[in-house]
mmCIF file of C-alpha atoms in Angstrom:
data_model
loop_
_atom_site.group_PDB
_atom_site.id
_atom_site.type_symbol
_atom_site.label_atom_id
_atom_site.label_comp_id
_atom_site.label_asym_id
_atom_site.label_seq_id
_atom_site.Cartn_x
_atom_site.Cartn_y
_atom_site.Cartn_z
ATOM 1 C CA MET A 228 -16.993 -17.912 -21.714
ATOM 2 C CA MET A 229 -14.043 -20.567 -23.292
ATOM 3 C CA LYS A 230 -11.228 -18.553 -21.584
ATOM 4 C CA LYS A 231 -11.963 -17.533 -18.802
ATOM 5 C CA THR A 232 -13.190 -21.499 -17.724
ATOM 6 C CA ALA A 233 -9.995 -22.086 -19.114
ATOM 7 C CA ALA A 234 -8.373 -19.316 -16.499
ATOM 8 C CA ILE A 235 -10.048 -20.750 -13.662
ATOM 9 C CA LEU A 236 -9.341 -23.790 -13.990
ATOM 10 C CA ILE A 237 -5.724 -23.959 -14.436
ATOM 11 C CA THR A 238 -6.067 -21.618 -11.428
ATOM 12 C CA LEU A 239 -7.249 -24.172 -9.378
ATOM 13 C CA VAL A 240 -5.014 -26.979 -10.760
ATOM 14 C CA LEU A 241 -2.257 -24.914 -10.052
ATOM 15 C CA ALA A 242 -3.456 -24.188 -6.357
ATOM 16 C CA LEU A 243 -3.662 -27.953 -5.847
ATOM 17 C CA SER A 244 -0.787 -28.456 -7.379
ATOM 18 C CA ILE A 245 1.104 -26.605 -4.833
ATOM 19 C CA VAL A 246 -1.123 -28.042 -1.335
ATOM 20 C CA SER A 247 0.077 -31.882 -3.295
ATOM 21 C CA CYS A 248 3.465 -30.591 -3.158
ATOM 22 C CA GLY A 249 4.485 -30.699 0.203
ATOM 23 C CA LYS A 250 5.692 -34.100 0.662
ATOM 24 C CA SER A 251 8.177 -34.632 3.023
ATOM 25 C CA GLY A 252 11.940 -34.465 2.759
ATOM 26 C CA ASN A 253 12.054 -38.077 3.877
ATOM 27 C CA ALA A 254 9.275 -39.186 0.992
ATOM 28 C CA VAL A 255 10.149 -42.512 -0.545
ATOM 29 C CA GLY A 256 10.722 -42.256 -4.616
ATOM 30 C CA LEU A 257 8.549 -45.108 -6.512
ATOM 31 C CA ALA A 258 10.112 -47.183 -8.777
ATOM 32 C CA GLY A 259 7.108 -46.894 -11.454
ATOM 33 C CA ASN A 260 6.875 -50.987 -11.340
ATOM 34 C CA GLU A 261 4.589 -51.257 -7.832
ATOM 35 C CA GLU A 262 1.017 -52.355 -7.688
ATOM 36 C CA ILE A 263 -1.449 -49.724 -6.142
ATOM 37 C CA THR A 264 -4.493 -49.945 -6.023
ATOM 38 C CA MET A 265 -7.839 -48.492 -4.024
ATOM 39 C CA GLN A 266 -7.001 -51.329 -1.474
ATOM 40 C CA ASN A 267 -3.070 -50.514 -0.561
ATOM 41 C CA ILE A 268 -2.783 -46.628 -1.947
ATOM 42 C CA ASP A 269 -3.002 -45.077 2.182
ATOM 43 C CA GLN A 270 0.480 -47.402 2.269
ATOM 44 C CA TYR A 271 1.645 -44.777 -0.816
ATOM 45 C CA ILE A 272 0.127 -42.022 -0.320
ATOM 46 C CA ASP A 273 2.841 -39.340 1.259
ATOM 47 C CA ALA A 274 5.817 -41.389 -1.163
ATOM 48 C CA ASP A 275 7.361 -38.410 -3.357
ATOM 49 C CA ALA A 276 4.848 -38.732 -6.335
ATOM 50 C CA ARG A 277 2.611 -37.031 -7.788
ATOM 51 C CA PHE A 278 -1.110 -38.369 -7.402
ATOM 52 C CA ILE A 279 -3.669 -36.817 -10.142
ATOM 53 C CA ASP A 280 -7.368 -37.545 -9.724
ATOM 54 C CA LEU A 281 -8.391 -37.607 -13.376
ATOM 55 C CA ARG A 282 -12.473 -36.547 -12.668
ATOM 56 C CA ASN A 283 -13.998 -33.112 -13.233
ATOM 57 C CA PHE A 284 -14.654 -30.949 -9.622
ATOM 58 C CA ALA A 285 -18.230 -31.477 -9.650
ATOM 59 C CA ASP A 286 -17.082 -35.010 -9.179
ATOM 60 C CA MET A 287 -14.142 -34.471 -6.310
ATOM 61 C CA PHE A 288 -16.474 -32.271 -4.143
ATOM 62 C CA ASN A 289 -20.213 -33.649 -4.680
ATOM 63 C CA GLY A 290 -18.268 -37.521 -4.357
ATOM 64 C CA GLY A 291 -15.512 -36.825 -2.559
ATOM 65 C CA TYR A 292 -11.804 -37.525 -3.236
ATOM 66 C CA ILE A 293 -8.519 -38.612 -1.554
ATOM 67 C CA ALA A 294 -6.325 -36.564 0.795
ATOM 68 C CA GLY A 295 -3.195 -36.366 -1.401
ATOM 69 C CA PHE A 296 -4.455 -36.038 -4.304
ATOM 70 C CA GLU A 297 -4.891 -33.231 -7.312
ATOM 71 C CA VAL A 298 -6.895 -32.751 -9.279
ATOM 72 C CA VAL A 299 -6.742 -32.796 -14.033
ATOM 73 C CA PRO A 300 -9.372 -33.102 -15.260
ATOM 74 C CA PHE A 301 -9.746 -35.608 -18.242
ATOM 75 C CA PHE A 302 -12.557 -34.063 -19.663
ATOM 76 C CA GLN A 303 -13.178 -30.789 -18.608
ATOM 77 C CA TYR A 304 -9.347 -29.513 -19.660
ATOM 78 C CA LEU A 305 -6.899 -32.441 -21.212
ATOM 79 C CA GLU A 306 -9.495 -33.848 -23.922
ATOM 80 C CA GLY A 307 -9.492 -31.312 -26.759
ATOM 81 C CA ARG A 308 -6.197 -29.444 -25.592
ATOM 82 C CA ALA A 309 -3.829 -31.664 -25.165
ATOM 83 C CA LEU A 310 -4.999 -34.762 -25.967
ATOM 84 C CA VAL A 311 -8.498 -36.242 -29.047
ATOM 85 C CA ARG A 312 -9.838 -39.329 -28.550
ATOM 86 C CA ASN A 313 -9.748 -41.165 -31.769
ATOM 87 C CA ASN A 314 -10.840 -44.720 -30.920
ATOM 88 C CA GLY A 315 -12.966 -44.472 -27.793
ATOM 89 C CA TRP A 316 -11.011 -45.309 -24.973
ATOM 90 C CA GLU A 317 -8.199 -47.389 -27.050
ATOM 91 C CA PHE A 318 -5.315 -44.857 -27.072
ATOM 92 C CA SER A 319 -3.550 -44.466 -29.938
ATOM 93 C CA GLU A 320 -0.783 -42.720 -30.494
ATOM 94 C CA ALA A 321 -2.659 -39.579 -32.971
ATOM 95 C CA ASP A 322 -3.632 -38.600 -29.849
ATOM 96 C CA ILE A 323 -1.836 -36.611 -28.703
ATOM 97 C CA VAL A 324 -2.022 -33.246 -30.520
ATOM 98 C CA GLU A 325 0.089 -31.169 -27.774
ATOM 99 C CA LYS A 326 2.757 -33.137 -26.138
ATOM 100 C CA ALA A 327 4.791 -29.419 -24.977
ATOM 101 C CA MET A 328 1.443 -29.534 -22.694
ATOM 102 C CA LEU A 329 1.198 -33.274 -21.575
ATOM 103 C CA GLU A 330 5.201 -32.367 -20.045
ATOM 104 C CA ASN A 331 4.327 -29.154 -18.554
ATOM 105 C CA ILE A 332 1.010 -30.473 -16.315
ATOM 106 C CA PHE A 333 3.109 -33.431 -15.780
ATOM 107 C CA GLY A 334 6.196 -32.579 -15.243
ATOM 108 C CA SER A 335 9.562 -34.454 -15.550
ATOM 109 C CA THR A 336 8.730 -38.220 -17.743
ATOM 110 C CA GLU A 337 11.722 -39.247 -14.604
ATOM 111 C CA ASP A 338 8.686 -37.974 -11.861
ATOM 112 C CA ALA A 339 6.601 -40.887 -10.547
ATOM 113 C CA ILE A 340 2.928 -39.783 -11.052
ATOM 114 C CA VAL A 341 0.133 -42.186 -10.060
ATOM 115 C CA LEU A 342 -3.542 -41.747 -11.763
ATOM 116 C CA MET A 343 -7.089 -42.140 -10.374
ATOM 117 C CA CYS A 344 -9.688 -41.148 -11.769
ATOM 118 C CA GLY A 345 -13.829 -42.530 -11.194
ATOM 119 C CA SER A 346 -13.513 -46.452 -12.422
ATOM 120 C CA GLY A 347 -9.723 -46.115 -13.811
ATOM 121 C CA THR A 348 -11.042 -46.254 -17.323
ATOM 122 C CA ARG A 349 -9.210 -42.360 -17.370
ATOM 123 C CA ALA A 350 -6.606 -43.807 -15.862
ATOM 124 C CA GLY A 351 -5.592 -45.804 -18.032
ATOM 125 C CA TYR A 352 -6.200 -44.203 -21.151
ATOM 126 C CA VAL A 353 -3.813 -41.233 -20.177
ATOM 127 C CA LYS A 354 -0.452 -43.319 -18.685
ATOM 128 C CA ASP A 355 -0.535 -44.845 -22.516
ATOM 129 C CA ALA A 356 -0.799 -41.442 -23.213
ATOM 130 C CA LEU A 357 1.623 -40.730 -20.473
ATOM 131 C CA GLU A 358 3.754 -43.617 -21.490
ATOM 132 C CA SER A 359 3.962 -43.303 -25.266
ATOM 133 C CA ILE A 360 5.471 -39.932 -24.822
ATOM 134 C CA GLY A 361 8.660 -41.244 -21.995
ATOM 135 C CA TYR A 362 7.206 -41.263 -18.924
ATOM 136 C CA THR A 363 8.666 -44.226 -16.545
ATOM 137 C CA LYS A 364 6.793 -44.134 -13.633
ATOM 138 C CA VAL A 365 3.430 -43.928 -13.913
ATOM 139 C CA ILE A 366 1.188 -46.005 -12.237
ATOM 140 C CA ASN A 367 -3.490 -46.574 -12.159
ATOM 141 C CA ALA A 368 -3.759 -46.447 -8.446
ATOM 142 C CA GLY A 369 -7.971 -47.226 -10.342
ATOM 143 C CA GLY A 370 -11.189 -45.686 -9.456
ATOM 144 C CA ILE A 371 -12.524 -43.821 -6.410
ATOM 145 C CA ARG A 372 -15.668 -46.175 -6.328
ATOM 146 C CA ASP A 373 -13.305 -48.409 -4.970
ATOM 147 C CA TYR A 374 -11.597 -47.240 -2.523
ATOM 148 C CA LYS A 375 -12.114 -48.003 1.246
ATOM 149 C CA GLY A 376 -9.656 -46.056 3.391
ATOM 150 C CA GLU A 377 -9.347 -43.460 5.805
ATOM 151 C CA ASN A 378 -7.992 -40.481 3.526
ATOM 152 C CA LYS A 379 -11.501 -40.000 1.888
ATOM 153 C CA ILE A 380 -12.547 -36.505 2.209
ATOM 154 C CA LEU A 381 -16.489 -36.922 1.640
ATOM 155 C CA GLY A 382 -18.285 -34.006 -0.747
ATOM 156 C CA ASP A 383 -21.694 -32.972 -0.399
ATOM 157 C CA GLY A 384 -23.742 -35.394 -2.698
ATOM 158 C CA SER A 385 -25.300 -32.310 -4.541
ATOM 159 C CA TYR A 386 -22.018 -29.721 -5.741
ATOM 160 C CA SER A 387 -22.573 -29.965 -9.783
ATOM 161 C CA GLY A 388 -20.024 -27.558 -10.347
ATOM 162 C CA GLN A 389 -22.517 -24.835 -10.825
ATOM 163 C CA MET A 390 -22.539 -21.430 -9.262
ATOM 164 C CA ALA A 391 -25.880 -21.978 -6.468
ATOM 165 C CA LEU A 392 -28.666 -20.297 -7.165
ATOM 166 C CA PRO A 393 -30.471 -17.416 -5.533
ATOM 167 C CA SER A 394 -33.964 -17.305 -4.433
ATOM 168 C CA GLU A 395 -35.119 -15.413 -6.906
ATOM 169 C CA VAL A 396 -33.193 -14.707 -10.559
ATOM 170 C CA THR A 397 -33.999 -11.411 -12.133
ATOM 171 C CA MET A 398 -32.942 -9.371 -15.448
ATOM 172 C CA GLU A 399 -30.619 -6.814 -12.712
ATOM 173 C CA ASN A 400 -28.795 -10.728 -12.342
ATOM 174 C CA ILE A 401 -29.402 -13.493 -15.466
ATOM 175 C CA ASP A 402 -25.904 -12.380 -16.969
ATOM 176 C CA GLN A 403 -24.715 -14.417 -13.507
ATOM 177 C CA TYR A 404 -26.982 -17.524 -14.259
ATOM 178 C CA LEU A 405 -26.264 -17.663 -18.480
ATOM 179 C CA TYR A 406 -25.418 -20.688 -19.736
ATOM 180 C CA ARG A 407 -25.832 -23.182 -16.922
ATOM 181 C CA ASP A 408 -25.796 -27.216 -18.180
ATOM 182 C CA GLY A 409 -28.745 -28.435 -18.218
ATOM 183 C CA ALA A 410 -30.757 -25.256 -17.960
ATOM 184 C CA LYS A 411 -33.086 -24.281 -20.877
ATOM 185 C CA TYR A 412 -33.929 -20.394 -20.982
ATOM 186 C CA VAL A 413 -37.207 -19.454 -22.588
ATOM 187 C CA ASP A 414 -39.163 -16.124 -24.269
ATOM 188 C CA LEU A 415 -42.154 -16.237 -24.411
ATOM 189 C CA ARG A 416 -43.339 -13.587 -26.996
ATOM 190 C CA ASN A 417 -44.206 -13.342 -30.468
ATOM 191 C CA VAL A 418 -41.643 -13.911 -32.933
ATOM 192 C CA SER A 419 -42.005 -10.191 -34.270
ATOM 193 C CA ASP A 420 -40.442 -9.025 -30.579
ATOM 194 C CA MET A 421 -37.968 -11.147 -30.711
ATOM 195 C CA TYR A 422 -36.599 -9.497 -34.083
ATOM 196 C CA THR A 423 -37.593 -5.890 -33.351
ATOM 197 C CA GLY A 424 -37.187 -5.218 -30.598
ATOM 198 C CA GLY A 425 -33.998 -7.922 -29.624
ATOM 199 C CA TYR A 426 -33.589 -10.637 -26.554
ATOM 200 C CA ILE A 427 -31.102 -11.735 -24.933
ATOM 201 C CA ASP A 428 -28.747 -14.725 -25.585
ATOM 202 C CA SER A 429 -28.973 -18.218 -24.831
ATOM 203 C CA PHE A 430 -32.708 -17.618 -25.059
ATOM 204 C CA GLU A 431 -35.174 -20.053 -27.312
ATOM 205 C CA LEU A 432 -38.517 -18.618 -28.648
ATOM 206 C CA VAL A 433 -41.319 -20.626 -27.164
ATOM 207 C CA SER A 434 -44.273 -18.235 -28.395
ATOM 208 C CA PHE A 435 -46.772 -17.886 -25.567
ATOM 209 C CA PHE A 436 -49.770 -16.224 -27.854
ATOM 210 C CA GLU A 437 -48.865 -17.713 -30.991
ATOM 211 C CA TYR A 438 -48.127 -21.912 -29.441
ATOM 212 C CA LEU A 439 -48.516 -22.128 -25.953
ATOM 213 C CA GLU A 440 -51.937 -20.963 -25.980
ATOM 214 C CA GLY A 441 -54.891 -22.354 -26.954
ATOM 215 C CA ASN A 442 -52.581 -25.498 -27.619
ATOM 216 C CA ALA A 443 -51.099 -26.599 -24.142
ATOM 217 C CA LEU A 444 -52.899 -23.466 -22.426
ATOM 218 C CA VAL A 445 -56.339 -21.610 -21.920
ATOM 219 C CA ARG A 446 -56.626 -18.778 -19.624
ATOM 220 C CA ASN A 447 -59.767 -18.824 -18.011
ATOM 221 C CA ASN A 448 -59.222 -16.032 -15.771
ATOM 222 C CA GLY A 449 -56.916 -13.934 -17.532
ATOM 223 C CA TRP A 450 -53.421 -14.099 -16.007
ATOM 224 C CA GLU A 451 -55.034 -16.126 -12.728
ATOM 225 C CA PHE A 452 -53.761 -19.999 -13.607
ATOM 226 C CA SER A 453 -55.568 -22.257 -12.628
ATOM 227 C CA GLU A 454 -54.761 -26.251 -12.604
ATOM 228 C CA ALA A 455 -58.038 -26.163 -15.399
ATOM 229 C CA ASP A 456 -55.762 -23.981 -17.590
ATOM 230 C CA VAL A 457 -53.459 -27.171 -18.856
ATOM 231 C CA ALA A 458 -55.379 -28.515 -21.939
ATOM 232 C CA GLU A 459 -51.747 -30.759 -23.155
ATOM 233 C CA LYS A 460 -50.155 -30.970 -20.434
ATOM 234 C CA VAL A 461 -48.006 -33.670 -22.617
ATOM 235 C CA ILE A 462 -46.997 -30.775 -25.268
ATOM 236 C CA LEU A 463 -45.571 -29.002 -22.227
ATOM 237 C CA GLU A 464 -43.252 -31.687 -21.082
ATOM 238 C CA ASN A 465 -42.004 -31.957 -24.407
ATOM 239 C CA ILE A 466 -41.364 -28.494 -24.683
ATOM 240 C CA PHE A 467 -39.819 -28.392 -21.383
ATOM 241 C CA GLY A 468 -37.637 -31.455 -20.781
ATOM 242 C CA ASP A 469 -36.941 -32.326 -17.544
ATOM 243 C CA LYS A 470 -38.593 -31.479 -14.669
ATOM 244 C CA ASP A 471 -35.611 -31.387 -12.234
ATOM 245 C CA ARG A 472 -34.141 -29.442 -14.613
ATOM 246 C CA GLU A 473 -33.046 -25.337 -14.436
ATOM 247 C CA VAL A 474 -35.884 -23.565 -16.481
ATOM 248 C CA PHE A 475 -35.931 -19.803 -16.221
ATOM 249 C CA LEU A 476 -38.828 -17.969 -18.271
ATOM 250 C CA MET A 477 -38.732 -14.159 -19.769
ATOM 251 C CA CYS A 478 -41.236 -12.704 -21.819
ATOM 252 C CA GLY A 479 -41.714 -8.653 -21.969
ATOM 253 C CA SER A 480 -42.833 -7.576 -18.655
ATOM 254 C CA GLY A 481 -42.969 -10.845 -17.155
ATOM 255 C CA THR A 482 -46.340 -11.693 -16.392
ATOM 256 C CA ARG A 483 -46.178 -14.431 -19.703
ATOM 257 C CA ALA A 484 -43.789 -15.431 -17.706
ATOM 258 C CA GLY A 485 -44.978 -15.830 -14.283
ATOM 259 C CA TYR A 486 -48.362 -17.597 -16.000
ATOM 260 C CA VAL A 487 -46.191 -20.411 -17.473
ATOM 261 C CA LYS A 488 -44.030 -20.782 -14.539
ATOM 262 C CA ASP A 489 -47.361 -21.729 -12.514
ATOM 263 C CA ALA A 490 -48.128 -23.826 -14.895
ATOM 264 C CA LEU A 491 -44.920 -25.673 -15.219
ATOM 265 C CA GLU A 492 -44.750 -25.986 -10.955
ATOM 266 C CA SER A 493 -48.732 -27.811 -11.536
ATOM 267 C CA ILE A 494 -47.211 -30.413 -13.150
ATOM 268 C CA GLY A 495 -44.370 -31.759 -11.309
ATOM 269 C CA TYR A 496 -41.253 -28.966 -12.306
ATOM 270 C CA THR A 497 -39.372 -27.963 -9.729
ATOM 271 C CA SER A 498 -36.535 -25.535 -10.458
ATOM 272 C CA VAL A 499 -39.146 -22.431 -12.848
ATOM 273 C CA PHE A 500 -37.365 -19.380 -12.523
ATOM 274 C CA ASN A 501 -39.665 -15.928 -13.981
ATOM 275 C CA VAL A 502 -36.424 -13.953 -14.687
ATOM 276 C CA GLY A 503 -39.338 -10.704 -15.875
ATOM 277 C CA GLY A 504 -38.982 -9.030 -19.247
ATOM 278 C CA ILE A 505 -36.758 -8.154 -21.345
ATOM 279 C CA ARG A 506 -37.924 -3.935 -21.755
ATOM 280 C CA ASP A 507 -35.810 -3.746 -17.939
ATOM 281 C CA TYR A 508 -32.895 -5.716 -18.993
ATOM 282 C CA LYS A 509 -29.821 -3.916 -19.093
ATOM 283 C CA GLY A 510 -26.780 -6.852 -18.823
ATOM 284 C CA ASP A 511 -24.362 -7.433 -21.526
ATOM 285 C CA HIS A 512 -25.779 -10.274 -23.179
ATOM 286 C CA LYS A 513 -28.118 -8.537 -25.807
ATOM 287 C CA VAL A 514 -28.771 -9.630 -28.988
ATOM 288 C CA PHE A 515 -30.332 -6.049 -30.994
ATOM 289 C CA GLY A 516 -33.489 -6.561 -33.071
ATOM 290 C CA ASP A 517 -34.407 -4.686 -36.119
ATOM 291 C CA GLU A 518 -37.357 -2.392 -35.276
ATOM 292 C CA SER A 519 -38.198 -2.543 -39.805
ATOM 293 C CA PHE A 520 -38.688 -6.581 -39.647
ATOM 294 C CA SER A 521 -42.020 -8.013 -40.085
ATOM 295 C CA LEU A 522 -43.761 -10.910 -40.309
ATOM 296 C CA SER A 523 -47.211 -12.492 -40.557
ATOM 297 C CA LEU A 524 -47.751 -15.489 -39.206
ATOM 298 C CA LYS A 525 -50.609 -17.239 -41.050
#
């Protein structure tokens, strides 16, 4: 998963680099001592320089970006690979772990480079890092929040950097939607069922019969949910967390998952999915169980 994500990021970085390098042959070079800020950046955008946005891709497509900048995400790519912050945003030479990677990404140490991010903090840190390895023309232009120019491509205000969810997530397509940031994946089966029959990686166990029923929920009419079934709302909120997060539920056949979905939606959860029953799962992320396992809960 990590290698796949890194490959996608590298592909995007290269693609954006190609677009940004299409400067006119008559572009003016930068000396590196210009006072370039978000107030005057439009005057320099056609200069013969690398213009680099250090924000995440999600920030770019959510909040917008300045045309002419390529993206080299600090948090999603540079940090942990080329750089490791040992003291917050205070740079020291010990923070550089892969000098060759920085040189590969940012090019010749004689090239002019204009950096930006959200507020200017990441740009300032990377400027210090590049200068420590010999770059001579690096400029921190600040943060996009201060930009009022005419070259902004507006974001959509909602992009999170993750694949959009369909109206239904089932055992047939759940593999495409595992490991989403901030999401909660819950298996409602009994403890013994999980360890004897196997489970799907990333799903945590919150047993319906062994915990939720009788504590948070009381079924008054079989599997037909009514708001009166919610006995302890606070327990549900404690277990499932933020009501705007994505919650993926599964069980043996989908019955318990459907009931808990109704219960969560009744108390304000907005993005709950009944994935169904593990008996229908044919994906690649199943951890196989041990049929000899037995557990007695007292």
